[in-house]
């Protein structure tokens, strides 16, 4: 049986992006202002796991780290078809950067036990560092393939996957266990079903804190984070109109010059 | 204290219905609007998403989730497409008499297929001579041995041309006080769908006429007791029919509010978005107030229904209020959009047309007041 762990993150609903505010003191997102949803690319990760389960014998564990409210998104993944849910939640985990998050998730995966594949989204829609997957693989001491757009071969100990490049892809052969961070090209995530929600009634979510993970506090949360966000600000967009006069050729020349001055081309 | 919060599971139902509506229904709306025809893809998707199974008991292949869950689903689907919500609400209206009054044999015969969407249901009560007053119908039955022979016509029947499993109300040829409700299906000879209506709104939801010509119905297809069919169909209309329209109205109000907020934040007049104008804020506030009040009426009645409490009067109140304010919301949404509100590329023009159909469906506002008046005087 293939043991799959899917890491999911609760992020502020991207549809409500205009309502996300920045705390002027802590320079962090005021996440409680908008509802949490499953990070969009983690839905692709979840879908990859579900498709593998439909093709053969597989067990899906969903793992998330966040405040207790993040339990809702774990429940949602159970409703989609995951078998077991785990939430790493403790004030000691708060304020973690990508490094500390990856470390905590890796410890969570180790505690879950035997695993063959770890799927997660290539990036989160709020942090968007793309670091957590690779750093998690480093802590687990296993290979990682980032930006997976297609699983070509998923039988046996060696998988073949296509990983996106700017103008193409890399065909990668990788030995399990491994971490795969996925792109939206990989699949189209399914939507929740009513019967899936009913089935999730019987599925449990285990909530683990610092004591359950058994790791020192200095490696977690803010204390365990080597990076700090020194500033965070919203972008301001403003529209200006400038009329260009002259012949067609003169207008084109001026336009190119102005675009170059503005750094657009 | 009364708990007005939705459970975590109910919130997930809402999310599931919203995702379904936005991904499966929304892309089909332009074609539905242009042709006025039912989208086969939407009907198929409704079945695959188990939307027809919500109120069917689990032992007959349904989900047995009840009426609050149904209200949530209808509200979310109507928020995207009132036509689709209307179609779905009437599927349930056709199913309910089988669930509540059908024999075990009928339940086993029809409900599993209806739950999967393999069969499509409707109910046929209204005729040219009787809708709000069903005693005025003229479709008549006479007995021939153990069979019933039915002749007559039904009009304004939602899903008339797509349904294959229909609960019908008929009147005795001999006794004007005796009514029989039957379930008929596509395999029976002697009935057909005839004229298709072209409604101003809810395009993509089929409405039309049915004709019965010497339709022979075995006694086994009887719903409830012989002669007592009026109670069978009215029980379904009173709760499920009115409740369904309430769900449709709530979704439309929510859509009107969302589109109006979006437009008023984008539309700039006098150098600032029109949402900064108190006149616009006043309209937005009115839509919001009506929506919140309507939700309280709707979900209270649905919760009563789930608890087995008689609630047709409460649904009459909710039906009156929500369909009236939905029409008001659509008008205000069009007003907020100004000239754009009259353009078909803006959804509010569709909302306005859809709202017009909400009022008379499952009983006009005047009829709701008659029902409510009788209730308070009883």
Coordinates of C-alpha atoms in Angstrom, one line a residue:
Chain A
X1 CA 0.0 0.0 0.0
X2 CA 1.2 3.5 -0.9
X3 CA 1.3 5.8 2.1
X4 CA 0.8 9.4 1.1
X5 CA 1.1 12.5 3.2
X6 CA -0.5 15.7 1.8
X7 CA 0.6 18.9 3.5
X8 CA -2.0 21.6 3.3
X9 CA -2.0 25.2 4.5
X10 CA -4.9 27.3 5.6
X11 CA -4.6 30.6 3.8
X12 CA -6.8 33.7 3.7
X13 CA -9.4 33.2 0.9
X14 CA -7.7 34.7 -2.2
X15 CA -11.1 35.8 -3.4
X16 CA -11.1 38.2 -0.4
X17 CA -7.6 39.5 -1.1
X18 CA -8.8 43.1 -1.2
X19 CA -9.9 42.7 2.5
X20 CA -6.6 41.4 3.8
X21 CA -4.9 44.0 5.9
X22 CA -1.4 44.3 7.3
X23 CA -0.8 44.7 11.0
X24 CA 1.3 47.9 11.1
X25 CA 3.1 46.9 14.3
X26 CA 4.0 43.2 13.6
X27 CA 4.2 43.6 9.8
X28 CA 2.2 40.4 9.4
X29 CA -1.1 39.6 7.6
X30 CA -4.2 40.1 9.7
X31 CA -5.5 36.6 8.7
X32 CA -8.5 36.6 11.0
X33 CA -10.2 39.3 8.9
X34 CA -11.0 36.9 6.1
X35 CA -12.1 33.2 6.0
X36 CA -9.5 30.5 5.7
X37 CA -9.5 28.2 2.7
X38 CA -7.2 25.4 1.6
X39 CA -4.2 26.9 -0.2
X40 CA -5.2 26.6 -3.9
X41 CA -2.0 24.6 -5.0
X42 CA -2.4 22.3 -2.0
X43 CA -5.8 21.3 -3.6
X44 CA -3.8 20.1 -6.6
X45 CA -1.6 18.1 -4.2
X46 CA -4.7 16.6 -2.6
X47 CA -6.1 15.8 -6.0
X48 CA -2.9 14.0 -7.0
X49 CA -3.2 11.8 -3.9
X50 CA -6.8 11.1 -4.5
X51 CA -6.2 10.0 -8.1
X52 CA -3.5 7.6 -6.9
X53 CA -5.8 6.2 -4.3
X54 CA -8.4 5.6 -7.0
X55 CA -5.9 3.9 -9.2
X56 CA -4.6 1.5 -6.5
X57 CA -4.2 0.8 -2.9
X58 CA -3.2 3.9 -1.1
X59 CA -3.7 5.6 2.3
X60 CA -3.9 9.4 2.5
X61 CA -2.9 11.4 5.6
X62 CA -3.5 15.1 5.6
X63 CA -1.2 17.3 7.6
X64 CA -1.5 21.0 8.4
X65 CA 0.1 23.4 10.8
X66 CA -1.9 26.4 12.0
X67 CA -4.3 27.7 14.6
X68 CA -7.2 25.5 15.8
X69 CA -9.4 27.0 13.1
X70 CA -7.2 25.3 10.5
X71 CA -8.8 22.1 11.6
X72 CA -11.6 23.1 9.2
X73 CA -9.4 22.7 6.1
X74 CA -8.1 19.4 7.4
X75 CA -11.8 18.3 7.7
X76 CA -12.4 19.5 4.2
X77 CA -9.6 17.3 2.9
X78 CA -11.1 14.4 4.8
X79 CA -14.4 15.1 3.0
X80 CA -12.6 15.1 -0.3
X81 CA -11.4 11.6 0.4
X82 CA -8.4 11.6 2.7
X83 CA -8.3 8.9 5.3
X84 CA -6.7 10.6 8.3
X85 CA -6.1 14.1 9.4
X86 CA -3.4 15.7 11.6
X87 CA -3.2 19.3 12.8
X88 CA 0.0 20.7 14.3
X89 CA -1.3 23.5 16.5
X90 CA 0.4 25.1 19.4
X91 CA 1.2 28.7 20.3
X92 CA 4.9 27.7 20.2
X93 CA 4.5 27.1 16.4
X94 CA 3.3 30.7 15.9
X95 CA 5.2 33.1 13.7
X96 CA 7.2 30.4 12.0
X97 CA 9.0 31.3 8.8
X98 CA 9.4 28.7 6.0
X99 CA 12.3 27.0 7.7
X100 CA 10.7 26.5 11.0
X101 CA 7.4 25.5 9.3
X102 CA 9.2 22.9 7.2
X103 CA 11.0 21.6 10.3
X104 CA 7.7 21.3 12.3
X105 CA 5.9 19.6 9.4
X106 CA 8.8 17.2 8.9
X107 CA 8.6 16.3 12.6
X108 CA 4.8 15.8 12.1
X109 CA 5.4 13.5 9.1
X110 CA 8.0 11.5 11.1
X111 CA 5.4 11.1 13.9
X112 CA 2.7 10.0 11.5
X113 CA 5.1 7.1 10.7
X114 CA 5.7 5.2 7.5
X115 CA 5.3 7.2 4.3
X116 CA 6.2 6.8 0.6
X117 CA 5.2 10.1 -0.9
X118 CA 4.7 13.7 0.4
X119 CA 2.7 16.0 -1.8
X120 CA 2.3 19.8 -1.2
X121 CA 1.6 22.8 -3.3
X122 CA 4.5 24.5 -5.0
X123 CA 3.8 27.6 -3.0
X124 CA 1.2 29.1 -0.7
X125 CA -1.0 32.0 -1.9
X126 CA -0.1 34.1 1.1
X127 CA 3.6 33.5 1.8
X128 CA 4.6 32.3 -1.7
X129 CA 8.2 31.4 -0.7
X130 CA 8.3 28.0 -2.5
X131 CA 10.7 27.0 0.3
X132 CA 8.7 24.7 2.6
X133 CA 8.6 21.7 0.3
X134 CA 12.4 21.5 -0.4
X135 CA 13.3 22.4 3.2
X136 CA 10.9 19.7 4.5
X137 CA 12.6 17.2 2.2
X138 CA 16.0 18.3 3.6
X139 CA 14.8 17.7 7.2
X140 CA 13.4 14.3 6.2
X141 CA 16.7 13.6 4.3
X142 CA 14.8 12.4 1.2
X143 CA 14.7 13.7 -2.4
X144 CA 12.5 16.4 -3.6
X145 CA 11.1 17.4 -7.0
X146 CA 9.6 20.8 -7.2
X147 CA 7.0 22.2 -9.7
X148 CA 5.7 18.8 -10.7
X149 CA 3.3 19.2 -13.6
X150 CA 2.7 15.5 -14.5
X151 CA 3.2 12.2 -12.9
X152 CA 4.4 10.0 -15.7
X153 CA 5.1 6.7 -13.8
X154 CA 3.9 6.0 -10.3
X155 CA 4.5 2.2 -10.1
X156 CA 7.2 0.8 -7.8
X157 CA 10.1 2.3 -6.0
X158 CA 11.1 4.8 -8.8
X159 CA 8.7 7.4 -10.1
X160 CA 9.0 9.5 -13.2
X161 CA 7.6 13.0 -13.1
X162 CA 7.7 16.1 -15.3
X163 CA 8.8 19.2 -13.5
X164 CA 8.0 22.6 -15.0
X165 CA 10.7 24.9 -16.4
X166 CA 10.1 28.3 -17.8
X167 CA 10.1 27.1 -21.4
X168 CA 9.7 23.3 -21.0
X169 CA 10.0 20.6 -18.4
X170 CA 12.5 18.3 -16.8
X171 CA 11.8 14.6 -16.9
X172 CA 12.9 13.4 -13.5
X173 CA 13.3 9.8 -12.1
X174 CA 13.2 9.8 -8.4
X175 CA 13.4 7.1 -5.7
X176 CA 10.7 7.0 -3.1
X177 CA 10.2 8.2 -0.4
X178 CA 10.2 11.6 -1.9
X179 CA 8.6 15.0 -1.6
X180 CA 6.8 16.5 -4.6
X181 CA 5.7 20.1 -4.8
X182 CA 3.0 20.4 -7.5
X183 CA 1.8 23.1 -9.9
X184 CA -1.7 23.8 -11.0
X185 CA -1.0 22.1 -14.4
X186 CA -0.9 18.7 -12.7
X187 CA -4.7 18.3 -12.5
X188 CA -8.0 19.9 -11.9
X189 CA -8.9 19.6 -8.2
X190 CA -12.3 18.0 -7.5
X191 CA -15.0 19.8 -5.5
X192 CA -16.5 18.8 -2.2
X193 CA -19.3 16.3 -2.4
X194 CA -22.2 16.0 0.1
X195 CA -21.6 12.3 0.6
X196 CA -17.9 12.9 1.1
X197 CA -18.8 15.4 3.9
X198 CA -21.1 12.7 5.5
X199 CA -18.3 10.1 5.3
X200 CA -15.9 12.6 7.0
X201 CA -18.1 12.4 10.1
X202 CA -16.3 9.2 11.0
X203 CA -12.8 10.3 10.2
X204 CA -10.6 11.7 13.0
X205 CA -8.3 14.6 13.2
X206 CA -5.4 14.2 15.6
X207 CA -4.2 17.5 17.1
X208 CA -0.5 17.6 18.1
X209 CA 1.3 20.3 20.0
X210 CA 4.9 20.8 21.1
X211 CA 4.7 18.0 23.7
X212 CA 3.4 15.5 21.2
X213 CA 6.1 16.3 18.7
X214 CA 8.8 16.2 21.5
X215 CA 11.0 18.9 20.0
X216 CA 12.7 21.8 21.7
X217 CA 10.9 25.1 21.6
X218 CA 13.9 27.0 20.3
X219 CA 13.6 25.2 17.0
X220 CA 10.0 26.1 16.5
X221 CA 7.9 29.2 15.7
X222 CA 9.5 32.6 15.9
X223 CA 12.5 31.3 17.9
X224 CA 13.3 28.7 15.3
X225 CA 13.0 31.1 12.4
X226 CA 16.2 32.4 10.9
X227 CA 14.4 34.9 8.7
X228 CA 12.2 37.8 9.7
X229 CA 9.9 40.0 7.7
X230 CA 11.4 43.4 8.1
X231 CA 8.6 45.2 6.2
X232 CA 5.4 44.5 4.4
X233 CA 3.3 46.9 2.6
X234 CA 0.4 47.1 0.2
X235 CA 1.0 48.2 -3.4
X236 CA -0.8 51.2 -4.6
X237 CA -1.9 51.3 -8.2
X238 CA -2.8 54.5 -9.9
X239 CA -3.6 55.3 -13.4
X240 CA -2.2 58.3 -15.3
X241 CA -2.9 59.4 -18.8
X242 CA -0.4 61.2 -20.9
X243 CA -1.3 62.1 -24.5
X244 CA 1.5 61.7 -27.1
X245 CA 1.4 63.9 -30.1
X246 CA 3.2 63.9 -33.5
X247 CA 3.2 61.7 -36.6
X248 CA 2.6 57.9 -36.2
X249 CA 6.3 57.2 -36.3
X250 CA 7.1 60.0 -33.8
X251 CA 4.3 58.7 -31.5
X252 CA 5.8 55.2 -31.7
X253 CA 9.2 56.4 -30.9
X254 CA 8.1 58.4 -27.9
X255 CA 6.0 55.5 -26.7
X256 CA 9.0 53.1 -26.8
X257 CA 11.2 55.7 -25.0
X258 CA 8.6 56.3 -22.3
X259 CA 8.0 52.6 -21.7
X260 CA 11.8 52.1 -21.5
X261 CA 12.1 55.0 -19.0
X262 CA 9.3 53.4 -16.9
X263 CA 11.2 50.1 -16.9
X264 CA 8.4 48.3 -18.6
X265 CA 10.5 47.2 -21.6
Chain B
X1 CA -30.4 30.8 24.1
X2 CA -31.3 29.9 20.6
X3 CA -28.3 28.8 18.5
X4 CA -28.4 30.6 15.1
X5 CA -25.1 29.3 13.9
X6 CA -24.6 26.8 11.2
X7 CA -22.7 23.7 12.1
X8 CA -19.2 23.1 10.7
X9 CA -20.8 20.4 8.5
X10 CA -23.5 22.7 7.2
X11 CA -20.8 25.3 6.4
X12 CA -19.1 22.6 4.3
X13 CA -22.4 21.8 2.6
X14 CA -22.6 25.5 1.7
X15 CA -19.0 25.4 0.4
X16 CA -19.7 22.2 -1.7
X17 CA -22.9 23.7 -3.2
X18 CA -21.1 27.0 -4.0
X19 CA -18.2 25.2 -5.6
X20 CA -20.6 23.1 -7.6
X21 CA -22.6 26.1 -8.8
X22 CA -19.5 28.2 -9.7
X23 CA -17.7 25.4 -11.5
X24 CA -20.5 23.3 -13.1
X25 CA -23.4 25.7 -13.5
X26 CA -22.0 29.2 -14.1
X27 CA -20.2 28.2 -17.4
X28 CA -23.5 27.0 -18.9
X29 CA -25.6 30.1 -18.2
X30 CA -24.9 32.0 -21.4
X31 CA -26.2 29.1 -23.5
X32 CA -29.2 28.6 -21.2
X33 CA -30.0 32.3 -21.5
X34 CA -29.6 32.3 -25.3
X35 CA -31.6 29.2 -26.1
X36 CA -33.9 29.0 -23.1
X37 CA -33.3 25.3 -23.2
X38 CA -32.3 23.1 -20.2
X39 CA -28.6 22.3 -20.2
X40 CA -28.2 18.5 -20.3
X41 CA -24.7 19.0 -18.8
X42 CA -26.2 20.9 -15.8
X43 CA -28.8 18.2 -15.2
X44 CA -26.1 15.5 -15.4
X45 CA -23.9 17.4 -13.0
X46 CA -26.7 17.9 -10.5
X47 CA -27.2 14.1 -10.4
X48 CA -23.4 13.5 -10.1
X49 CA -23.2 16.0 -7.3
X50 CA -26.0 14.2 -5.5
X51 CA -28.2 17.3 -5.4
X52 CA -31.3 15.2 -6.1
X53 CA -30.5 12.9 -3.2
X54 CA -30.5 15.5 -0.4
X55 CA -34.0 14.8 1.0
X56 CA -34.3 11.1 0.0
X57 CA -33.8 8.8 3.0
X58 CA -30.5 6.8 3.0
X59 CA -32.3 3.5 2.9
X60 CA -33.5 4.4 -0.6
X61 CA -30.2 5.6 -1.9
X62 CA -30.5 9.2 -0.8
X63 CA -28.4 11.2 1.6
X64 CA -31.1 11.9 4.1
X65 CA -29.7 15.3 4.9
X66 CA -33.0 17.1 5.3
X67 CA -34.3 20.5 4.6
X68 CA -31.8 22.9 6.1
X69 CA -29.2 21.3 3.9
X70 CA -31.6 21.6 1.0
X71 CA -32.1 25.3 1.7
X72 CA -28.4 25.8 1.8
X73 CA -27.9 24.0 -1.5
X74 CA -30.8 25.9 -3.2
X75 CA -29.5 29.3 -1.9
X76 CA -26.0 28.7 -3.2
X77 CA -27.1 27.4 -6.6
X78 CA -29.7 30.2 -7.0
X79 CA -26.9 32.7 -6.2
X80 CA -25.4 31.6 -9.5
X81 CA -28.4 30.4 -11.5
X82 CA -32.0 30.8 -10.3
X83 CA -33.1 28.7 -13.3
X84 CA -31.0 25.8 -12.1
X85 CA -32.2 26.2 -8.5
X86 CA -35.8 26.2 -9.7
X87 CA -35.3 23.0 -11.7
X88 CA -33.7 21.4 -8.6
X89 CA -36.4 22.6 -6.2
X90 CA -39.1 21.1 -8.4
X91 CA -37.2 17.8 -8.7
X92 CA -37.6 17.6 -4.9
X93 CA -41.3 18.6 -5.1
X94 CA -41.9 15.6 -7.3
X95 CA -39.9 13.3 -5.1
X96 CA -41.5 14.4 -1.8
X97 CA -45.0 12.8 -2.2
X98 CA -43.3 9.4 -3.0
X99 CA -41.1 9.7 0.1
X100 CA -44.0 10.8 2.4
X101 CA -47.0 8.9 0.8
X102 CA -45.6 6.2 -1.5
X103 CA -46.0 2.5 -0.8
X104 CA -42.8 0.6 0.0
X105 CA -42.9 -0.8 -3.5
X106 CA -43.1 2.7 -5.1
X107 CA -40.3 3.9 -2.9
X108 CA -38.0 1.0 -3.9
X109 CA -39.0 1.4 -7.6
X110 CA -38.4 5.1 -7.9
X111 CA -36.3 6.7 -5.2
X112 CA -32.9 5.1 -5.9
X113 CA -33.0 6.2 -9.5
X114 CA -34.3 9.7 -8.5
X115 CA -31.5 10.0 -5.9
X116 CA -28.8 9.3 -8.6
X117 CA -30.4 11.6 -11.1
X118 CA -31.1 8.7 -13.5
X119 CA -34.8 9.6 -13.1
X120 CA -36.0 13.2 -13.1
X121 CA -39.1 14.2 -11.2
X122 CA -41.7 16.9 -11.1
X123 CA -45.2 17.4 -9.8
X124 CA -48.2 18.3 -11.9
X125 CA -51.0 20.0 -10.1
X126 CA -51.7 23.3 -11.8
X127 CA -54.3 23.6 -14.6
X128 CA -55.9 26.5 -16.5
X129 CA -58.8 26.2 -14.1
X130 CA -56.9 25.7 -10.9
X131 CA -53.5 26.3 -9.4
X132 CA -53.8 28.3 -6.2
X133 CA -57.2 26.6 -5.9
X134 CA -56.4 23.0 -6.7
X135 CA -60.0 22.0 -6.2
X136 CA -60.7 23.7 -9.5
X137 CA -58.7 21.2 -11.6
X138 CA -60.4 19.3 -14.3
X139 CA -58.0 16.4 -15.0
X140 CA -60.3 13.5 -14.1
X141 CA -60.0 9.9 -13.3
X142 CA -62.5 7.0 -13.5
X143 CA -62.0 3.6 -12.2
X144 CA -61.8 0.5 -14.4
X145 CA -61.3 -2.5 -12.3
X146 CA -58.1 -1.9 -10.3
X147 CA -56.9 0.7 -12.8
X148 CA -57.6 4.4 -13.0
X149 CA -58.2 6.1 -16.4
X150 CA -57.0 9.7 -16.5
X151 CA -57.8 12.4 -19.0
X152 CA -56.9 16.1 -18.8
X153 CA -54.2 18.7 -19.2
X154 CA -51.8 20.4 -16.8
X155 CA -50.1 23.7 -17.4
X156 CA -47.1 25.8 -16.1
X157 CA -45.4 22.5 -15.1
X158 CA -41.7 23.0 -14.3
X159 CA -39.5 20.2 -15.7
X160 CA -42.5 19.2 -17.9
X161 CA -40.4 18.1 -20.8
X162 CA -37.4 16.6 -19.0
X163 CA -39.2 14.8 -16.1
X164 CA -39.9 11.1 -16.5
X165 CA -41.3 10.5 -13.0
X166 CA -44.3 12.7 -12.2
X167 CA -46.6 13.0 -9.3
X168 CA -50.0 14.2 -10.6
X169 CA -53.2 15.3 -9.0
X170 CA -56.5 14.3 -10.5
X171 CA -60.2 14.6 -9.6
X172 CA -62.9 12.0 -9.6
X173 CA -65.3 12.2 -12.6
X174 CA -68.1 11.2 -10.2
X175 CA -67.3 12.9 -6.9
X176 CA -66.1 16.6 -6.9
X177 CA -64.6 16.1 -3.5
X178 CA -62.5 13.1 -4.3
X179 CA -59.0 13.5 -5.5
X180 CA -56.3 11.0 -6.3
X181 CA -52.5 11.5 -6.5
X182 CA -50.5 9.1 -8.6
X183 CA -47.0 8.7 -9.7
X184 CA -46.6 8.1 -13.4
X185 CA -43.5 7.4 -15.4
X186 CA -42.2 7.5 -18.9
X187 CA -43.0 3.8 -19.5
X188 CA -46.7 4.4 -19.3
X189 CA -48.7 5.2 -22.4
X190 CA -51.3 7.9 -22.6
X191 CA -49.4 11.0 -21.5
X192 CA -47.0 13.4 -23.2
X193 CA -45.5 16.8 -22.8
X194 CA -47.0 19.2 -25.3
X195 CA -46.5 23.0 -25.3
X196 CA -43.2 24.6 -24.0
X197 CA -43.5 28.0 -22.4
X198 CA -41.2 30.9 -23.0
X199 CA -40.7 32.6 -19.7
X200 CA -39.3 36.1 -19.2
X201 CA -36.8 34.8 -16.7
X202 CA -35.4 31.5 -15.4
X203 CA -34.4 30.7 -18.9
X204 CA -32.9 27.2 -19.0
X205 CA -35.5 25.9 -16.7
X206 CA -38.2 24.1 -18.6
X207 CA -41.9 24.9 -18.1
X208 CA -44.7 23.5 -20.2
X209 CA -47.9 21.5 -20.5
X210 CA -48.8 17.9 -20.0
X211 CA -51.6 16.1 -21.7
X212 CA -53.3 12.9 -20.4
X213 CA -55.3 10.9 -22.9
X214 CA -56.8 7.7 -21.6
X215 CA -53.8 7.3 -19.3
X216 CA -54.2 4.0 -17.6
X217 CA -52.6 4.0 -14.1
X218 CA -52.5 0.8 -12.0
X219 CA -53.8 1.1 -8.5
X220 CA -50.2 0.4 -7.2
X221 CA -49.2 3.9 -8.4
X222 CA -51.6 5.6 -6.0
X223 CA -50.0 8.0 -3.5
X224 CA -51.8 8.0 -0.2
X225 CA -55.4 6.8 0.1
X226 CA -57.8 6.9 -2.8
X227 CA -59.8 10.1 -2.7
X228 CA -57.4 11.9 -0.4
X229 CA -54.9 13.0 -3.0
X230 CA -55.4 16.7 -2.4
X231 CA -53.7 16.4 1.0
X232 CA -50.8 14.5 -0.6
X233 CA -49.9 17.2 -3.1
X234 CA -50.7 20.1 -0.9
X235 CA -48.5 18.7 1.9
X236 CA -45.6 18.7 -0.6
X237 CA -46.3 22.1 -2.0
X238 CA -46.9 23.7 1.4
X239 CA -43.5 22.7 2.8
X240 CA -41.2 21.6 0.0
X241 CA -42.6 23.8 -2.8
X242 CA -42.7 27.0 -0.8
X243 CA -39.4 26.2 0.9
X244 CA -37.8 25.6 -2.4
X245 CA -39.0 29.0 -3.7
X246 CA -37.6 30.6 -0.5
X247 CA -34.1 29.1 -1.3
X248 CA -34.3 30.4 -4.8
X249 CA -35.2 33.9 -3.6
X250 CA -32.4 34.0 -1.0
X251 CA -29.8 33.1 -3.6
X252 CA -31.1 35.8 -5.9
X253 CA -31.0 38.4 -3.2
X254 CA -27.4 37.4 -2.3
X255 CA -26.4 37.6 -6.0
X256 CA -28.0 41.1 -6.3
X257 CA -26.1 42.3 -3.3
X258 CA -22.8 40.9 -4.5
X259 CA -23.1 42.3 -8.0
X260 CA -24.2 45.7 -6.6
X261 CA -21.3 45.9 -4.2
X262 CA -18.8 45.0 -6.9
X263 CA -20.3 47.4 -9.4
X264 CA -20.6 50.3 -7.0
X265 CA -17.0 49.9 -5.8
X266 CA -15.8 50.0 -9.4
X267 CA -18.0 52.6 -11.0
X268 CA -16.6 56.1 -10.5
X269 CA -18.7 59.2 -10.5
X270 CA -17.8 62.7 -9.2
X271 CA -14.2 61.4 -8.8
X272 CA -15.0 58.5 -6.4
X273 CA -16.7 55.1 -6.4
X274 CA -20.4 55.4 -6.3
X275 CA -20.3 53.2 -3.2
X276 CA -19.2 56.3 -1.3
X277 CA -22.6 57.9 -2.1
X278 CA -25.1 57.6 0.7
X279 CA -27.9 57.0 -1.8
X280 CA -26.1 53.9 -3.1
X281 CA -25.2 52.8 0.5
X282 CA -28.9 53.1 1.4
X283 CA -29.9 50.7 -1.4
X284 CA -27.1 48.2 -0.5
X285 CA -28.2 48.4 3.2
X286 CA -31.8 47.7 2.2
X287 CA -30.9 44.6 0.2
X288 CA -28.7 43.4 3.1
X289 CA -31.4 43.9 5.7
X290 CA -34.0 42.0 3.6
X291 CA -31.5 39.2 2.9
X292 CA -30.7 38.8 6.6
X293 CA -34.4 38.9 7.6
X294 CA -35.3 36.4 4.9
X295 CA -32.6 34.0 6.0
X296 CA -33.9 34.0 9.5
X297 CA -37.4 33.2 8.3
X298 CA -36.1 30.6 5.8
X299 CA -33.8 28.6 8.0
X300 CA -36.2 28.7 11.0
X301 CA -38.9 27.1 8.9
X302 CA -36.4 24.6 7.4
X303 CA -35.2 23.7 10.9
X304 CA -38.8 23.1 12.0
X305 CA -39.3 20.9 8.9
X306 CA -36.2 18.9 9.9
X307 CA -37.7 18.4 13.4
X308 CA -40.9 17.2 11.9
X309 CA -42.9 20.2 13.0
X310 CA -45.7 21.5 10.8
X311 CA -44.3 24.5 9.0
X312 CA -46.3 25.3 5.9
X313 CA -47.6 28.5 7.4
X314 CA -44.1 29.6 8.4
X315 CA -43.0 28.8 4.9
X316 CA -45.9 30.9 3.6
X317 CA -44.5 33.8 5.5
X318 CA -41.0 33.2 4.3
X319 CA -42.2 32.7 0.7
X320 CA -44.1 35.9 0.8
X321 CA -41.3 37.9 2.3
X322 CA -38.3 36.5 0.4
X323 CA -39.8 36.5 -3.1
X324 CA -41.1 40.0 -2.6
X325 CA -37.8 41.4 -1.4
X326 CA -35.9 39.4 -4.1
X327 CA -37.9 41.4 -6.7
X328 CA -37.1 44.6 -4.8
X329 CA -33.4 43.6 -4.6
X330 CA -33.3 42.9 -8.3
X331 CA -34.9 46.3 -9.1
X332 CA -32.5 48.1 -6.8
X333 CA -29.5 46.2 -8.2
X334 CA -30.6 47.4 -11.7
X335 CA -31.0 50.9 -10.4
X336 CA -27.5 50.9 -8.9
X337 CA -26.1 49.8 -12.2
X338 CA -27.9 52.6 -14.1
X339 CA -27.9 52.2 -17.8
X340 CA -25.6 49.1 -17.5
X341 CA -28.3 47.4 -15.6
X342 CA -30.4 47.2 -18.8
X343 CA -27.6 45.5 -20.7
X344 CA -27.6 41.8 -21.0
X345 CA -23.9 41.4 -20.4
X346 CA -24.5 42.5 -16.8
X347 CA -26.0 39.7 -14.7
X348 CA -28.4 42.0 -12.9
X349 CA -30.6 42.3 -16.0
X350 CA -31.0 38.5 -15.7
X351 CA -31.7 38.8 -12.0
X352 CA -34.5 41.2 -12.8
X353 CA -36.1 38.9 -15.2
X354 CA -35.6 35.9 -12.9
X355 CA -37.1 37.8 -10.0
X356 CA -40.3 38.3 -11.9
X357 CA -40.9 34.5 -12.1
X358 CA -40.3 34.0 -8.3
X359 CA -43.5 35.7 -7.3
X360 CA -46.1 33.5 -8.9
X361 CA -44.2 30.2 -8.6
X362 CA -45.7 27.9 -5.9
X363 CA -48.3 30.5 -5.0
X364 CA -48.5 34.2 -5.6
X365 CA -47.8 36.7 -2.8
X366 CA -51.6 37.4 -2.6
X367 CA -52.2 33.7 -2.1
X368 CA -49.5 33.6 0.6
X369 CA -51.4 36.4 2.4
X370 CA -54.6 34.5 2.1
X371 CA -52.9 31.5 3.8
X372 CA -51.3 33.7 6.4
X373 CA -54.6 35.5 7.1
X374 CA -56.3 32.1 7.6
X375 CA -53.5 31.1 10.0
X376 CA -53.8 34.2 12.2
X377 CA -57.6 33.9 12.3
X378 CA -57.7 30.2 13.0

